[in-house]
Coordinates of C-alpha atoms in Angstrom, one line a residue:
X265 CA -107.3 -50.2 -94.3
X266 CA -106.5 -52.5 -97.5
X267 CA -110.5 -52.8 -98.5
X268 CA -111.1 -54.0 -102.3
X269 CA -113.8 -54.0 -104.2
X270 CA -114.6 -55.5 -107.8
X271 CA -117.4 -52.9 -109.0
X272 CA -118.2 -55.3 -111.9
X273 CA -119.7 -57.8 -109.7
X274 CA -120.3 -55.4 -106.3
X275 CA -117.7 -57.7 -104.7
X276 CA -115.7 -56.6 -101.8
X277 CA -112.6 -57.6 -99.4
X278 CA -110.6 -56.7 -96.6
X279 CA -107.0 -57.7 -97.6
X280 CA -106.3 -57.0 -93.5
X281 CA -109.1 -59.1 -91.6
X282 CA -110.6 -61.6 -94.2
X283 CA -114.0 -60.3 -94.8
X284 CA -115.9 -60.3 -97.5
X285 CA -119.2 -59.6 -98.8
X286 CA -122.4 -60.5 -99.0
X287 CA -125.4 -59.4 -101.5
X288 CA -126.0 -55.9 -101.3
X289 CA -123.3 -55.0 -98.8
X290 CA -121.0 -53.4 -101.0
X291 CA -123.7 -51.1 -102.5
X292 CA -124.5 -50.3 -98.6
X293 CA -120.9 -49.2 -98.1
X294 CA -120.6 -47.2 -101.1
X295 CA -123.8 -45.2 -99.8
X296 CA -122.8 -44.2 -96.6
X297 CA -119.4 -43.2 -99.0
X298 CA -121.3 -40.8 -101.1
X299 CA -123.7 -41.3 -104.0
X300 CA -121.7 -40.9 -107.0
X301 CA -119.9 -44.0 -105.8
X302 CA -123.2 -46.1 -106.3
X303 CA -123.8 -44.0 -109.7
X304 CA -120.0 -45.5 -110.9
X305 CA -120.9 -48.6 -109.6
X306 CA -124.0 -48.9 -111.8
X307 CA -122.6 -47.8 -114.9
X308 CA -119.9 -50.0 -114.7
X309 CA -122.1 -52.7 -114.2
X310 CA -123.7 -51.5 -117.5
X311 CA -120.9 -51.7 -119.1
X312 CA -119.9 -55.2 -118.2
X313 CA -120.3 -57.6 -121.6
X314 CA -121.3 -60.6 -121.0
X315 CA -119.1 -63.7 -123.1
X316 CA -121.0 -65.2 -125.5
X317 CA -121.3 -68.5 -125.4
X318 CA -119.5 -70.0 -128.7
X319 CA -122.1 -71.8 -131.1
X320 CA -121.7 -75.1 -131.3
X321 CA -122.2 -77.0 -134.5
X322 CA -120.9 -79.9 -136.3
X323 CA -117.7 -79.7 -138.8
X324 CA -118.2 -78.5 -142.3
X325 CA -117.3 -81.5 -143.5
X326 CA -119.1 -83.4 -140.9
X327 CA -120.0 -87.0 -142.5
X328 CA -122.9 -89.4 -140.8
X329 CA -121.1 -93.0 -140.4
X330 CA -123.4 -95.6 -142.8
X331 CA -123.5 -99.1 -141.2
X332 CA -123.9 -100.3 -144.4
X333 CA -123.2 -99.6 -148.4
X334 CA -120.1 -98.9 -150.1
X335 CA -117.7 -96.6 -147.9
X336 CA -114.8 -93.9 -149.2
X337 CA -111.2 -95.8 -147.8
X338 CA -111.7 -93.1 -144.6
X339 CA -115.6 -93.6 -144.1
X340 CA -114.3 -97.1 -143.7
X341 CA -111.6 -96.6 -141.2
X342 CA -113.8 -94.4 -139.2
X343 CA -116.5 -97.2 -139.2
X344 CA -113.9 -100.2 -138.6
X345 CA -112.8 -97.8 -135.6
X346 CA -116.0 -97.8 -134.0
X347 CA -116.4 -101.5 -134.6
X348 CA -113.1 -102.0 -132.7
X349 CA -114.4 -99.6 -129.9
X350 CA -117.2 -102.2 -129.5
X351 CA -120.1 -100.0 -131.0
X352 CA -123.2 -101.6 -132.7
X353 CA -124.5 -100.5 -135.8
X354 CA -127.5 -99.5 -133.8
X355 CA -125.3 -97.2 -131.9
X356 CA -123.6 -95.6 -134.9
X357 CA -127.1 -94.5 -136.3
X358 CA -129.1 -93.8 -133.2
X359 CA -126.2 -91.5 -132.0
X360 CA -126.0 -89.8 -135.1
X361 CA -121.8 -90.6 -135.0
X362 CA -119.5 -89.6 -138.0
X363 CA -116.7 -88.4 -138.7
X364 CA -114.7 -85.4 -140.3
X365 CA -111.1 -84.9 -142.0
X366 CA -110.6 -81.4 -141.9
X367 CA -110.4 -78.6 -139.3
X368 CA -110.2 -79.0 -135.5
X369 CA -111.9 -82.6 -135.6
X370 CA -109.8 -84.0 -138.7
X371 CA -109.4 -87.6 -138.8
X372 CA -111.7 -87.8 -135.8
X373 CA -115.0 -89.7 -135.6
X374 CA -117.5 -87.4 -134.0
X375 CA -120.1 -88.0 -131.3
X376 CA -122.6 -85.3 -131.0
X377 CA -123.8 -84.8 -128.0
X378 CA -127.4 -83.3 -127.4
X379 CA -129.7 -82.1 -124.5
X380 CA -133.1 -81.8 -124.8
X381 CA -132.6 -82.1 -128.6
X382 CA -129.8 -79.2 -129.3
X383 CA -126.4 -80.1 -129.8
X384 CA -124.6 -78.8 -127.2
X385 CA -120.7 -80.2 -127.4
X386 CA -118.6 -82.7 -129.6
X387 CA -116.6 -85.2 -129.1
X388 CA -113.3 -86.4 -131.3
X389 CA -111.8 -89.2 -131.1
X390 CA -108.8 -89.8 -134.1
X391 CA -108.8 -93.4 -135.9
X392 CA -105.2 -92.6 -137.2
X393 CA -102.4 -93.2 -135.5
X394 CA -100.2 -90.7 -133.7
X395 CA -102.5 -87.9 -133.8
X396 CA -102.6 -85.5 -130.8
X397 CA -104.6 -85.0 -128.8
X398 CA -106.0 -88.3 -129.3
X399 CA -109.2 -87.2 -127.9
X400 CA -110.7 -83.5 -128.1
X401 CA -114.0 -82.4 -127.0
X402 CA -115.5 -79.1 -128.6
X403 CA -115.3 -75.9 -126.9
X404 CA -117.6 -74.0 -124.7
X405 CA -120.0 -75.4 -122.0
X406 CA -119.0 -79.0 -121.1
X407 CA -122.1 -81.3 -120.7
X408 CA -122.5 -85.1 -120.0
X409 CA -123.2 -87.7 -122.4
X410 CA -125.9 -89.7 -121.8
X411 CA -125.5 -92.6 -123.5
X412 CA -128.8 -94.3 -122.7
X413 CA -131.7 -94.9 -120.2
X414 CA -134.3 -92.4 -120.1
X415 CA -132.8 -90.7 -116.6
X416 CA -135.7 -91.4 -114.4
X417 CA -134.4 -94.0 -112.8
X418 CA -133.0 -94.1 -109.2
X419 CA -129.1 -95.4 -110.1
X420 CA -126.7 -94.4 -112.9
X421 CA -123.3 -95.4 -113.6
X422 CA -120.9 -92.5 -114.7
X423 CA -117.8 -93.0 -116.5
X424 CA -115.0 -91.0 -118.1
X425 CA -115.4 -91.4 -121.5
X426 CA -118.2 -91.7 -123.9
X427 CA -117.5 -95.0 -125.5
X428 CA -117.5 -96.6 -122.1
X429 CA -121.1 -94.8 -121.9
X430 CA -122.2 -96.2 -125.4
X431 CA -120.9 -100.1 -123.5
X432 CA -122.5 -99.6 -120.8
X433 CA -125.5 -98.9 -122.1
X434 CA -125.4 -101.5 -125.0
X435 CA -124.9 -104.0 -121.9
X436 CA -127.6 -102.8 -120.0
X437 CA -130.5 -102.8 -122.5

């Protein structure tokens, strides 16, 4: 018999015939195998740490695009960016966009991206030329963007990226 069994999760397969398990069929079989089986199983369960979801949260350096006013030489490439990208200065401000030139978003405009009011990813995309990646999206859970509408609707349009989003739903206002 080639049975294994992931204790962790109280997993198990035959390696011979294909089966596997359901819910509470592996702590069954460990039963009828003896006690201190099921004792092993729970304290290895115990011991099982759980990841940590990393927190997300903006760059240090994190700078909120003005639409208007005097801009720094990069504040100004990062705005004439989104310009070019077809976002309104609406957009830019309602979206809380900006941009940051250091770290693991550096020379990257930055789109927060919220649910339910906590910021729960980023997304970089670089305004220089030849950086790589070109875009980058924080780590951690991945989550859509929602670029507008209020999601009670019947339809929705989904697309790749998030300034395809922001167009759509400039277009469909």
């Amino acid at each position: 018999f080639r049975l294994g069994v992931n204790v962790s999760e109280g997993k198990a397969g035959c390696f011979n015939c294909g089966w596997t398990s359901r819910t509470g069929t592996v702590e069954k079989i460990l039963k009828e195998l003896g006690i201190e089986y099921v004792e092993r199983l729970n304290a290895v369960r115990k011991k099982v740490v759980k990841k940590k979801k990393p927190k997300i949260q903006l760059p240090e350096d994190f700078q909120l695009i003005r639409t208007s006013g005097k801009r720094s030489h990069w504040h100004e490439m990062a705005y004439q960016y989104l310009k070019k990208r077809g976002l309104t200065d609406e957009q830019i401000t309602e979206h809380k966009i900006g941009f940051s030139m250091l770290g693991m978003f550096r020379y990257r405009v930055v789109i927060p991206v919220f649910y339910k009011g906590k910021l729960r990813g980023l997304v970089g995309r670089t305004f220089v030329k030849d950086l790589e990646p070109p875009y980058l999206n924080s780590i951690g859970e991945k989550v859509l963007y929602r670029a507008g509408g209020t999601g009670t609707g019947d339809k929705a349009i989904l697309v790749e990226g998030v300034f395809d989003g922001l167009a759509i739903a400039d277009a469909t206002k």
